[in-house]
Structures are given as structure tokens and as C-alpha cells.
Amino acid sequence: MEIIAKTMVFKKRQMLIVLISLLFASCNESPSCKDFKEGNYNIVSENALSDFAVIRNLDSQIETNEYGDKTYYSIEWISECSFISMFDDTKMVLNDEMRMINSDGGLVVELLEVLDDDCISYQSYVKNFKELSLRKGKFCRIE
């Protein structure tokens, strides 16, 4: 009888340890696309000559280049990790290239892989011309 009681106490301790371990593991979830939907970022693009600063919320984005010029976008999320951005003609005058990109469905941005707590890789392209316009890079969070 004493052996059975000790075995039950041991099993209860094991179960308690497992539950505590699961609790801590769930608190330390790794970042995902949803963690990069809003915030301030630097864009480092493989194809660009310079980096851009980005301020993004759920439905808009502002990019600022090294000269302080701003480009305004409206954003529509099409999945957890993808959105379409259109140049926002209510906040700036669009040039011919911007109007053409908007008329071709906008820019598709796909968040690909979380690199660490602060960076995620991406690819972007004009919706109807992926092969001709594909760009890759990463968004890195800035404070």
C-alpha cells in the first residue's frame, strides 16, 4: 500500500512539472508575421541603393528615404503574412510609375520568414508583373 501511495505522489509531481513546463513554453512563443503588422522598421532591400524607414499600422504605411522624402501607402491585408499596398493619392501627388503600379493591382508584400525577434524577410512585386518587379529584403524593427 505504501508503494502505491509513493507512486501516486511521484506521478502527481511529474504531472505538475509537465504542466509548469508547458506554461513557460507558451509564454515564450517565437515571433510570427502578426508581430510585424504594425511598428517602425528599416527596410533593407537587396535591389535598392539605400534603406528606407517605415512606419506601418494596419491600414497604412509611410516610407521615408535617406533624403527625408515620404511615400504614402494604403494597405489591405490579404492573409496573415501578405498585404497589398497602393500609393495613397489622397496624401501625395502620384507620378506616372505610381499610377501604373496602382492600376496593375498595387504592390504585393509577402512576409516570408522571421529572422529573429526584430527582423523578418519579405518579397514584394507589382501584382500583375511578379517576374519583372520582384524585390527581396527584410524589415527590421527600430525603436
PDB file of C-alpha atoms in Angstrom:
ATOM      1  CA  MET A   1       0.000   0.000   0.000  1.00  0.00           C
ATOM      2  CA  GLU A   2       2.823   2.380   0.844  1.00  0.00           C
ATOM      3  CA  ILE A   3       4.454   1.747  -2.545  1.00  0.00           C
ATOM      4  CA  ILE A   4       1.225   2.615  -4.358  1.00  0.00           C
ATOM      5  CA  ALA A   5       0.910   5.882  -2.375  1.00  0.00           C
ATOM      6  CA  LYS A   6       4.516   6.858  -3.182  1.00  0.00           C
ATOM      7  CA  THR A   7       3.964   6.040  -6.868  1.00  0.00           C
ATOM      8  CA  MET A   8       0.862   8.255  -6.970  1.00  0.00           C
ATOM      9  CA  VAL A   9       2.731  11.148  -5.320  1.00  0.00           C
ATOM     10  CA  PHE A  10       5.584  10.718  -7.817  1.00  0.00           C
ATOM     11  CA  LYS A  11       3.147  10.746 -10.781  1.00  0.00           C
ATOM     12  CA  LYS A  12       1.437  13.881  -9.442  1.00  0.00           C
ATOM     13  CA  ARG A  13       4.818  15.619  -9.179  1.00  0.00           C
ATOM     14  CA  GLN A  14       5.692  14.581 -12.729  1.00  0.00           C
ATOM     15  CA  MET A  15       2.366  15.910 -13.988  1.00  0.00           C
ATOM     16  CA  LEU A  16       2.896  19.199 -12.133  1.00  0.00           C
ATOM     17  CA  ILE A  17       6.372  19.587 -13.667  1.00  0.00           C
ATOM     18  CA  VAL A  18       4.992  18.915 -17.153  1.00  0.00           C
ATOM     19  CA  LEU A  19       2.202  21.480 -16.688  1.00  0.00           C
ATOM     20  CA  ILE A  20       4.600  24.139 -15.405  1.00  0.00           C
ATOM     21  CA  SER A  21       6.955  23.463 -18.331  1.00  0.00           C
ATOM     22  CA  LEU A  22       4.103  23.862 -20.818  1.00  0.00           C
ATOM     23  CA  LEU A  23       3.063  27.117 -19.187  1.00  0.00           C
ATOM     24  CA  PHE A  24       6.557  28.587 -19.538  1.00  0.00           C
ATOM     25  CA  ALA A  25       6.911  27.316 -23.108  1.00  0.00           C
ATOM     26  CA  SER A  26       3.659  29.002 -24.158  1.00  0.00           C
ATOM     27  CA  CYS A  27       4.816  32.321 -22.677  1.00  0.00           C
ATOM     28  CA  ASN A  28       7.965  32.330 -24.824  1.00  0.00           C
ATOM     29  CA  GLU A  29       6.355  31.982 -28.255  1.00  0.00           C
ATOM     30  CA  SER A  30       8.593  32.930 -31.128  1.00  0.00           C
ATOM     31  CA  PRO A  31       7.608  35.937 -33.260  1.00  0.00           C
ATOM     32  CA  SER A  32       5.323  35.476 -36.259  1.00  0.00           C
ATOM     33  CA  CYS A  33       4.012  37.633 -39.100  1.00  0.00           C
ATOM     34  CA  LYS A  34       1.407  39.219 -36.816  1.00  0.00           C
ATOM     35  CA  ASP A  35       4.241  40.726 -34.764  1.00  0.00           C
ATOM     36  CA  PHE A  36       5.349  42.719 -37.825  1.00  0.00           C
ATOM     37  CA  LYS A  37       1.993  44.156 -38.908  1.00  0.00           C
ATOM     38  CA  GLU A  38       2.485  47.421 -37.027  1.00  0.00           C
ATOM     39  CA  GLY A  39       5.539  49.354 -35.936  1.00  0.00           C
ATOM     40  CA  ASN A  40       8.619  51.269 -37.048  1.00  0.00           C
ATOM     41  CA  TYR A  41      11.086  49.488 -39.315  1.00  0.00           C
ATOM     42  CA  ASN A  42      14.084  49.890 -41.559  1.00  0.00           C
ATOM     43  CA  ILE A  43      13.707  48.240 -44.942  1.00  0.00           C
ATOM     44  CA  VAL A  44      16.888  46.681 -46.235  1.00  0.00           C
ATOM     45  CA  SER A  45      16.318  45.643 -49.860  1.00  0.00           C
ATOM     46  CA  GLU A  46      18.653  43.544 -51.964  1.00  0.00           C
ATOM     47  CA  ASN A  47      17.901  45.668 -55.046  1.00  0.00           C
ATOM     48  CA  ALA A  48      17.789  49.175 -53.551  1.00  0.00           C
ATOM     49  CA  LEU A  49      20.638  51.636 -53.381  1.00  0.00           C
ATOM     50  CA  SER A  50      19.599  52.838 -49.925  1.00  0.00           C
ATOM     51  CA  ASP A  51      17.494  51.795 -46.955  1.00  0.00           C
ATOM     52  CA  PHE A  52      14.100  53.229 -46.027  1.00  0.00           C
ATOM     53  CA  ALA A  53      12.463  53.964 -42.703  1.00  0.00           C
ATOM     54  CA  VAL A  54       8.886  52.676 -42.419  1.00  0.00           C
ATOM     55  CA  ILE A  55       6.029  53.474 -40.083  1.00  0.00           C
ATOM     56  CA  ARG A  56       3.215  50.935 -40.523  1.00  0.00           C
ATOM     57  CA  ASN A  57      -0.177  50.478 -38.927  1.00  0.00           C
ATOM     58  CA  LEU A  58      -2.868  48.046 -40.008  1.00  0.00           C
ATOM     59  CA  ASP A  59      -4.158  50.107 -42.926  1.00  0.00           C
ATOM     60  CA  SER A  60      -1.359  52.473 -43.955  1.00  0.00           C
ATOM     61  CA  GLN A  61       2.387  52.793 -44.306  1.00  0.00           C
ATOM     62  CA  ILE A  62       4.773  55.733 -44.671  1.00  0.00           C
ATOM     63  CA  GLU A  63       8.233  55.201 -46.153  1.00  0.00           C
ATOM     64  CA  THR A  64      10.928  57.825 -45.723  1.00  0.00           C
ATOM     65  CA  ASN A  65      14.095  57.703 -47.825  1.00  0.00           C
ATOM     66  CA  GLU A  66      17.554  58.956 -46.882  1.00  0.00           C
ATOM     67  CA  TYR A  67      16.678  62.471 -48.133  1.00  0.00           C
ATOM     68  CA  GLY A  68      13.550  62.723 -45.992  1.00  0.00           C
ATOM     69  CA  ASP A  69      11.136  62.231 -48.915  1.00  0.00           C
ATOM     70  CA  LYS A  70       7.967  60.430 -47.849  1.00  0.00           C
ATOM     71  CA  THR A  71       5.861  57.949 -49.795  1.00  0.00           C
ATOM     72  CA  TYR A  72       2.369  57.147 -48.506  1.00  0.00           C
ATOM     73  CA  TYR A  73       0.599  53.821 -48.982  1.00  0.00           C
ATOM     74  CA  SER A  74      -2.771  52.386 -48.093  1.00  0.00           C
ATOM     75  CA  ILE A  75      -2.618  48.740 -47.025  1.00  0.00           C
ATOM     76  CA  GLU A  76      -5.071  45.879 -47.360  1.00  0.00           C
ATOM     77  CA  TRP A  77      -4.112  42.654 -45.581  1.00  0.00           C
ATOM     78  CA  ILE A  78      -4.974  39.628 -47.736  1.00  0.00           C
ATOM     79  CA  SER A  79      -3.628  36.988 -45.345  1.00  0.00           C
ATOM     80  CA  GLU A  80      -1.797  36.772 -42.026  1.00  0.00           C
ATOM     81  CA  CYS A  81       1.530  37.307 -43.853  1.00  0.00           C
ATOM     82  CA  SER A  82       0.629  39.242 -47.029  1.00  0.00           C
ATOM     83  CA  PHE A  83      -0.748  42.638 -47.915  1.00  0.00           C
ATOM     84  CA  ILE A  84      -1.354  44.795 -50.949  1.00  0.00           C
ATOM     85  CA  SER A  85      -0.090  48.352 -50.783  1.00  0.00           C
ATOM     86  CA  MET A  86      -1.329  51.099 -53.051  1.00  0.00           C
ATOM     87  CA  PHE A  87       0.170  54.552 -53.384  1.00  0.00           C
ATOM     88  CA  ASP A  88      -2.133  56.921 -51.498  1.00  0.00           C
ATOM     89  CA  ASP A  89      -3.194  59.715 -53.850  1.00  0.00           C
ATOM     90  CA  THR A  90      -5.048  61.480 -51.023  1.00  0.00           C
ATOM     91  CA  LYS A  91      -1.728  62.267 -49.307  1.00  0.00           C
ATOM     92  CA  MET A  92       0.593  62.908 -52.260  1.00  0.00           C
ATOM     93  CA  VAL A  93       0.703  63.533 -55.974  1.00  0.00           C
ATOM     94  CA  LEU A  94       1.397  60.312 -57.869  1.00  0.00           C
ATOM     95  CA  ASN A  95       3.873  60.136 -60.723  1.00  0.00           C
ATOM     96  CA  ASP A  96       3.262  58.002 -63.829  1.00  0.00           C
ATOM     97  CA  GLU A  97       5.024  54.945 -62.386  1.00  0.00           C
ATOM     98  CA  MET A  98       2.962  55.090 -59.175  1.00  0.00           C
ATOM     99  CA  ARG A  99      -0.295  55.418 -61.139  1.00  0.00           C
ATOM    100  CA  MET A 100       0.727  52.465 -63.332  1.00  0.00           C
ATOM    101  CA  ILE A 101       1.527  50.275 -60.286  1.00  0.00           C
ATOM    102  CA  ASN A 102      -1.822  51.167 -58.701  1.00  0.00           C
ATOM    103  CA  SER A 103      -3.676  50.361 -61.934  1.00  0.00           C
ATOM    104  CA  ASP A 104      -1.859  46.999 -62.098  1.00  0.00           C
ATOM    105  CA  GLY A 105      -3.235  45.972 -58.694  1.00  0.00           C
ATOM    106  CA  GLY A 106      -0.647  47.569 -56.408  1.00  0.00           C
ATOM    107  CA  LEU A 107       2.375  46.098 -54.690  1.00  0.00           C
ATOM    108  CA  VAL A 108       2.044  42.681 -53.084  1.00  0.00           C
ATOM    109  CA  VAL A 109       4.228  42.332 -49.985  1.00  0.00           C
ATOM    110  CA  GLU A 110       4.745  38.840 -48.604  1.00  0.00           C
ATOM    111  CA  LEU A 111       6.334  38.417 -45.177  1.00  0.00           C
ATOM    112  CA  LEU A 112       8.390  35.240 -45.551  1.00  0.00           C
ATOM    113  CA  GLU A 113      10.497  34.192 -42.584  1.00  0.00           C
ATOM    114  CA  VAL A 114      11.086  35.572 -39.114  1.00  0.00           C
ATOM    115  CA  LEU A 115      14.856  36.003 -38.881  1.00  0.00           C
ATOM    116  CA  ASP A 116      14.969  36.986 -35.204  1.00  0.00           C
ATOM    117  CA  ASP A 117      12.889  38.977 -32.711  1.00  0.00           C
ATOM    118  CA  ASP A 118      13.359  42.194 -34.715  1.00  0.00           C
ATOM    119  CA  CYS A 119      13.646  41.185 -38.403  1.00  0.00           C
ATOM    120  CA  ILE A 120      11.513  39.385 -40.976  1.00  0.00           C
ATOM    121  CA  SER A 121      12.384  38.697 -44.621  1.00  0.00           C
ATOM    122  CA  TYR A 122       9.976  39.741 -47.354  1.00  0.00           C
ATOM    123  CA  GLN A 123       9.446  39.833 -51.070  1.00  0.00           C
ATOM    124  CA  SER A 124       7.419  42.400 -52.948  1.00  0.00           C
ATOM    125  CA  TYR A 125       6.262  42.760 -56.520  1.00  0.00           C
ATOM    126  CA  VAL A 126       3.741  44.522 -58.707  1.00  0.00           C
ATOM    127  CA  LYS A 127       0.669  42.309 -58.557  1.00  0.00           C
ATOM    128  CA  ASN A 128       0.380  41.607 -62.294  1.00  0.00           C
ATOM    129  CA  PHE A 129       4.135  41.633 -63.081  1.00  0.00           C
ATOM    130  CA  LYS A 130       5.839  39.462 -60.474  1.00  0.00           C
ATOM    131  CA  GLU A 131       8.779  38.260 -62.590  1.00  0.00           C
ATOM    132  CA  LEU A 132       9.674  41.770 -63.770  1.00  0.00           C
ATOM    133  CA  SER A 133       9.322  43.567 -60.437  1.00  0.00           C
ATOM    134  CA  LEU A 134      10.344  41.076 -57.715  1.00  0.00           C
ATOM    135  CA  ARG A 135      12.336  42.567 -54.833  1.00  0.00           C
ATOM    136  CA  LYS A 136      13.577  40.855 -51.696  1.00  0.00           C
ATOM    137  CA  GLY A 137      14.833  42.184 -48.405  1.00  0.00           C
ATOM    138  CA  LYS A 138      13.994  42.436 -44.741  1.00  0.00           C
ATOM    139  CA  PHE A 139      12.068  44.621 -42.332  1.00  0.00           C
ATOM    140  CA  CYS A 140      13.946  45.237 -39.070  1.00  0.00           C
ATOM    141  CA  ARG A 141      12.186  46.810 -36.116  1.00  0.00           C
ATOM    142  CA  ILE A 142      13.547  50.102 -34.774  1.00  0.00           C
ATOM    143  CA  GLU A 143      12.594  51.762 -31.502  1.00  0.00           C
TER     144      GLU A 143
END
